[in-house]
mmCIF file of C-alpha atoms in Angstrom:
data_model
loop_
_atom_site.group_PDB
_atom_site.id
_atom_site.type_symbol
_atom_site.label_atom_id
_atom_site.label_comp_id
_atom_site.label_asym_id
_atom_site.label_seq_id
_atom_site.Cartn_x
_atom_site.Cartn_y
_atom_site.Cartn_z
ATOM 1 C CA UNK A 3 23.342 -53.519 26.802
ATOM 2 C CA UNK A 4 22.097 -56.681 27.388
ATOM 3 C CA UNK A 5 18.713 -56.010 24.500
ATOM 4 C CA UNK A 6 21.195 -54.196 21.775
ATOM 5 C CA UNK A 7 19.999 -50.687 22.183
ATOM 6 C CA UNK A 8 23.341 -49.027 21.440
ATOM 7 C CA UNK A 9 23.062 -45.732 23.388
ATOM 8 C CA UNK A 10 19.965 -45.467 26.222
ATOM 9 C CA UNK A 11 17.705 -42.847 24.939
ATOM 10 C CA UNK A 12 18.141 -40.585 27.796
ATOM 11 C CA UNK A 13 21.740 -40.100 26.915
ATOM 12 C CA UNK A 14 20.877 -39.034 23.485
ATOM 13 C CA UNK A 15 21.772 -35.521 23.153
ATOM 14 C CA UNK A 16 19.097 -34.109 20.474
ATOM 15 C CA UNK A 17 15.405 -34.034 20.390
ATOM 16 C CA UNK A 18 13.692 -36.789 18.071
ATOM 17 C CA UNK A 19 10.794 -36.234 16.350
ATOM 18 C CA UNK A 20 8.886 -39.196 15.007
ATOM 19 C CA UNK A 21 5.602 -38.330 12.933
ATOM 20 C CA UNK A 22 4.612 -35.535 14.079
ATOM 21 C CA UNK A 23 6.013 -36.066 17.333
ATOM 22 C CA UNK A 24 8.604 -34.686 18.891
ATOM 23 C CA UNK A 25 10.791 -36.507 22.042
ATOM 24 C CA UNK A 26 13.081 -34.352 23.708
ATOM 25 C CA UNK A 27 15.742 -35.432 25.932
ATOM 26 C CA UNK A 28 16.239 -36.643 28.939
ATOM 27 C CA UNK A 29 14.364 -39.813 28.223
ATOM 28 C CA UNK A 30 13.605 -42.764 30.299
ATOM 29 C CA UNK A 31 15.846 -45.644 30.163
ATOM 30 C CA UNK A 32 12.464 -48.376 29.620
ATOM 31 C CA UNK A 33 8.762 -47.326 28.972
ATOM 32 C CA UNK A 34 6.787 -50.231 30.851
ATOM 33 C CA UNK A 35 3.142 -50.581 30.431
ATOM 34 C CA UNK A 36 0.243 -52.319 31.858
ATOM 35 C CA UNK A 37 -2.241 -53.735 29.404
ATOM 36 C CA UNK A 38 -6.239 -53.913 30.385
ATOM 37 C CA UNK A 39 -7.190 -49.904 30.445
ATOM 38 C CA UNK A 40 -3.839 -48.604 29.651
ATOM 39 C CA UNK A 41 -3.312 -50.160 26.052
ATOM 40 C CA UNK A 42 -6.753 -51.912 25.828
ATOM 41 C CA UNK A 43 -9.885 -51.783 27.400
ATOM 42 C CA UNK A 44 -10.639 -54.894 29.671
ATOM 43 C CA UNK A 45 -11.121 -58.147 27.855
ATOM 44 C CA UNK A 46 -15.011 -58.905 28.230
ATOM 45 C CA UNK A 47 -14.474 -62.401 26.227
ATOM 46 C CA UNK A 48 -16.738 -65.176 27.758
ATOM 47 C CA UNK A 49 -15.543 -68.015 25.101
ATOM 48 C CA UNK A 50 -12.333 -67.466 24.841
ATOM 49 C CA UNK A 51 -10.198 -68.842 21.933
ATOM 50 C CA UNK A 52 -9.833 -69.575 19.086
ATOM 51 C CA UNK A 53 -8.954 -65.454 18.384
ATOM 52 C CA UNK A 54 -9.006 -64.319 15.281
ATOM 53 C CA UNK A 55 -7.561 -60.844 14.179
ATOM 54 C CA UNK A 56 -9.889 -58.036 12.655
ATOM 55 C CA UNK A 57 -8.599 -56.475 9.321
ATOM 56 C CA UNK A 58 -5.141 -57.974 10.225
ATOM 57 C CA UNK A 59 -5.275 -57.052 13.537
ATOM 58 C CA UNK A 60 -5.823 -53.430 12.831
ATOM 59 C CA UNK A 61 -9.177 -53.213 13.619
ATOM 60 C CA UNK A 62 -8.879 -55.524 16.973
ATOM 61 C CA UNK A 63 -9.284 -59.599 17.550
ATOM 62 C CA UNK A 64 -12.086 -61.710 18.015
ATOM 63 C CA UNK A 65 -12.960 -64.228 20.621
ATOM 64 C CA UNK A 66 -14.804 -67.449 19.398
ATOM 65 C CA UNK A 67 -18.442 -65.697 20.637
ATOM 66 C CA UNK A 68 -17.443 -62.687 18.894
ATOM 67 C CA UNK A 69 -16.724 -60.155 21.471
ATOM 68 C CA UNK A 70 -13.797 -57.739 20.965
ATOM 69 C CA UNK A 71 -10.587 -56.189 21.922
ATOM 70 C CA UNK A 72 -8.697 -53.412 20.489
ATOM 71 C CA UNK A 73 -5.800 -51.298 20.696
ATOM 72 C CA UNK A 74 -6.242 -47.598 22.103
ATOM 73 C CA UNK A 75 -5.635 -45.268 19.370
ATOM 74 C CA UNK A 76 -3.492 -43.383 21.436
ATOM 75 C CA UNK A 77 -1.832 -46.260 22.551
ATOM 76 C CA UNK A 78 -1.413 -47.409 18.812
ATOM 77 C CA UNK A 79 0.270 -43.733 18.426
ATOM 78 C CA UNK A 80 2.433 -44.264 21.501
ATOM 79 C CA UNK A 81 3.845 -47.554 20.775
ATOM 80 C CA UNK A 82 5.285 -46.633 17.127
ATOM 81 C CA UNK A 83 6.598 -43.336 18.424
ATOM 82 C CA UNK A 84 8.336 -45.366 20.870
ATOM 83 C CA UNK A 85 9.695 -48.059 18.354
ATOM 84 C CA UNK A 86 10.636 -45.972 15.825
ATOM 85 C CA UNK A 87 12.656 -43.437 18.291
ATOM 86 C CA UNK A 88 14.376 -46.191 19.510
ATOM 87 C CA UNK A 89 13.147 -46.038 23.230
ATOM 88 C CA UNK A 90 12.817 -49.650 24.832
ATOM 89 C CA UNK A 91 9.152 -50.763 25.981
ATOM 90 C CA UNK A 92 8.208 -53.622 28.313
ATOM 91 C CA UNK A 93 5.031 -54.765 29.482
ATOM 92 C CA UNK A 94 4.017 -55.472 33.181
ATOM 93 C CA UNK A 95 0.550 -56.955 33.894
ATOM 94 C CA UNK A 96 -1.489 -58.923 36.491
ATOM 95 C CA UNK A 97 -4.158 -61.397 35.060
ATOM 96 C CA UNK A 98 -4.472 -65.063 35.074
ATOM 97 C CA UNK A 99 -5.078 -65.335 30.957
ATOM 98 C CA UNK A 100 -1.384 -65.144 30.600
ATOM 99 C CA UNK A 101 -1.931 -67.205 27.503
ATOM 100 C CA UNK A 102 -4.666 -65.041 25.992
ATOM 101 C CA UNK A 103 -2.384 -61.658 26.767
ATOM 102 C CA UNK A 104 0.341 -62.582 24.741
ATOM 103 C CA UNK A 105 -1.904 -63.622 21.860
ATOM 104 C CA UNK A 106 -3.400 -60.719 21.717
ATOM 105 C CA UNK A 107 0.042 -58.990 21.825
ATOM 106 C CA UNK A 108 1.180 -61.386 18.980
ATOM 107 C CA UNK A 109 -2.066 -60.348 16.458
ATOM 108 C CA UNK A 110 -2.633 -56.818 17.446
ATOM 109 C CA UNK A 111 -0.925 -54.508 14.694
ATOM 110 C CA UNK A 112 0.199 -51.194 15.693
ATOM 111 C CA UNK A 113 0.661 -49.715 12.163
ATOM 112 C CA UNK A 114 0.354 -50.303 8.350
ATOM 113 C CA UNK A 115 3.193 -51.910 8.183
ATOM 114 C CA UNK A 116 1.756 -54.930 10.118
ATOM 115 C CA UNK A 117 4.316 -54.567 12.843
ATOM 116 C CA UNK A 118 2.429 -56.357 16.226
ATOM 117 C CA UNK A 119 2.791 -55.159 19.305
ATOM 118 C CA UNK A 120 4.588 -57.720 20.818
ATOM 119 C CA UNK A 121 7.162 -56.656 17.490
ATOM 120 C CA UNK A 122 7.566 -53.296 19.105
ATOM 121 C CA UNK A 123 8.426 -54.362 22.141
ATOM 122 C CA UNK A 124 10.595 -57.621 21.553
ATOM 123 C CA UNK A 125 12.994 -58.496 22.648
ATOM 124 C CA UNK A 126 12.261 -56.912 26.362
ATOM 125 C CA UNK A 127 10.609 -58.869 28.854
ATOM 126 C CA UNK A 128 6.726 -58.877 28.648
ATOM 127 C CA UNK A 129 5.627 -59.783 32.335
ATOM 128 C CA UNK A 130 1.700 -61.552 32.751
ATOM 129 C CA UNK A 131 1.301 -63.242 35.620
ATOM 130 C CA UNK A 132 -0.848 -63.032 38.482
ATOM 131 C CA UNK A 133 0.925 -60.979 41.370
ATOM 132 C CA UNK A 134 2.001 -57.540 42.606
ATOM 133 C CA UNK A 135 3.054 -55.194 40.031
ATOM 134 C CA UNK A 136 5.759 -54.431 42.516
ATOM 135 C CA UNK A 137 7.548 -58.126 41.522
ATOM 136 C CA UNK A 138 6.621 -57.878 37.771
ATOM 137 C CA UNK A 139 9.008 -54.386 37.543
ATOM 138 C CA UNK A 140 11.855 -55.445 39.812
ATOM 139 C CA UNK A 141 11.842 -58.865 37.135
ATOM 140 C CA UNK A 142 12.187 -56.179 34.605
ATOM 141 C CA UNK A 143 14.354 -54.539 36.174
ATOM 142 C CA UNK A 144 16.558 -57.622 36.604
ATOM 143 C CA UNK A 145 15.685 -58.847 32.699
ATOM 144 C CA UNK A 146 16.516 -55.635 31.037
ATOM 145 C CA UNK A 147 19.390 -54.615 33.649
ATOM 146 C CA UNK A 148 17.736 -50.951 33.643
ATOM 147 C CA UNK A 149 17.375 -49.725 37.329
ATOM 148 C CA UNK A 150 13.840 -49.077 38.360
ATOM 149 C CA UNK A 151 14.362 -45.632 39.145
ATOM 150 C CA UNK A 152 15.584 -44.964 35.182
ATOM 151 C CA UNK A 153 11.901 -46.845 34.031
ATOM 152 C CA UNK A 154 8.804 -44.839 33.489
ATOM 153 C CA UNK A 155 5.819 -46.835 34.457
ATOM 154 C CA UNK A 156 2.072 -46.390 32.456
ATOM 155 C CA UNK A 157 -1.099 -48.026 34.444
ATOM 156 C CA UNK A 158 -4.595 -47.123 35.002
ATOM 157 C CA UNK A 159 -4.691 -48.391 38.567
ATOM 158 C CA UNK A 160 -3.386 -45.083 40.930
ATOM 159 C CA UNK A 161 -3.732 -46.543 44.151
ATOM 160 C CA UNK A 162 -1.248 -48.852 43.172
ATOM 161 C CA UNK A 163 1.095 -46.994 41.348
ATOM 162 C CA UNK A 164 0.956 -44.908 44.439
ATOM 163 C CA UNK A 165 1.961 -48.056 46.588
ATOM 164 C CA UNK A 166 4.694 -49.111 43.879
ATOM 165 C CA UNK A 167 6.503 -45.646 43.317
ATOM 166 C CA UNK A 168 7.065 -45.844 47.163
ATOM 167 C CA UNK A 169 8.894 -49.324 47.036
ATOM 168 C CA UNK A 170 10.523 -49.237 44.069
ATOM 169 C CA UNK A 171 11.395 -46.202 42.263
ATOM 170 C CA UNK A 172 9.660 -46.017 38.420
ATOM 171 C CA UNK A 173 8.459 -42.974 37.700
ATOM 172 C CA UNK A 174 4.665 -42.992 37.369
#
């Protein structure tokens, strides 16, 4: 495809297990997530940057007043599972920090390796912009060439994922 995946994971024909998880198939075509209280808890950060990462990143990033953001553990767990079964991830979120979101994507590690998250999820499209989450996943859609109803959407916000799994299609 258009990313270099060689072989969608949902046609993969045998269960993967990664750590001490296992995926079975069928699997979704793209994993998108949103990013404040699905992989992170909302940014409280009143000065904003310079960031600086915590233990590498590991441990979270710093605004310039010293307030902090970090990764979910379970989102941590998620997001190498993903990368290291193969399965594509995207990210679709509203805010108006665009600039700050993909910093923090670009210093937040995901494992001992030191692989970011923006590493796991490169090269698919990483959507933050203000606007309906609606537009963000039919961009993906369009950027990936995976049709929406082959996605499998993560987000915190249900009354909206209501709304969007009536318009578009991602599972939810």
């Amino acid at each position: 495809t258009k990313y270099g995946w060689s072989k969608a994971p949902h046609q993969r024909e045998t269960a993967m297990v990664v750590g001490s998880v296992s995926l079975a198939p069928p699997l979704p075509s793209l994993i998108v997530f949103d990013l404040d209280f699905t992989l992170w808890q909302r940014p409280r950060f009143r000065k904003g940057p310079p960031f600086e990462p915590i233990d590498g990143g590991a441990a979270g990033v710093r605004d310039a007043g010293g307030a902090t953001l970090y990764l979910y553990p379970a989102a941590k767990r998620a997001l190498v599972c993903l990368a290291d079964a193969g399965v594509p991830v995207a990210v679709a979120s509203r805010t108006h920090r665009e600039g700050w979101a993909r910093q923090w994507l670009e210093m937040l590690t995901v494992d001992d390796a030191g692989r970011t998250v923006q590493d796991v999820i490169d090269p698919l499209p990483v959507l933050v912009q203000d606007g309906p989450k609606s537009g963000h996943l039919q961009r993906i859609s369009e950027m990936s060439g995976v049709p929406l109803s082959k996605m499998l959407f993560f987000d915190d916000d249900l009354a909206g994922k209501r709304t969007l799994i009536r318009r578009s299609g991602p599972h939810s």
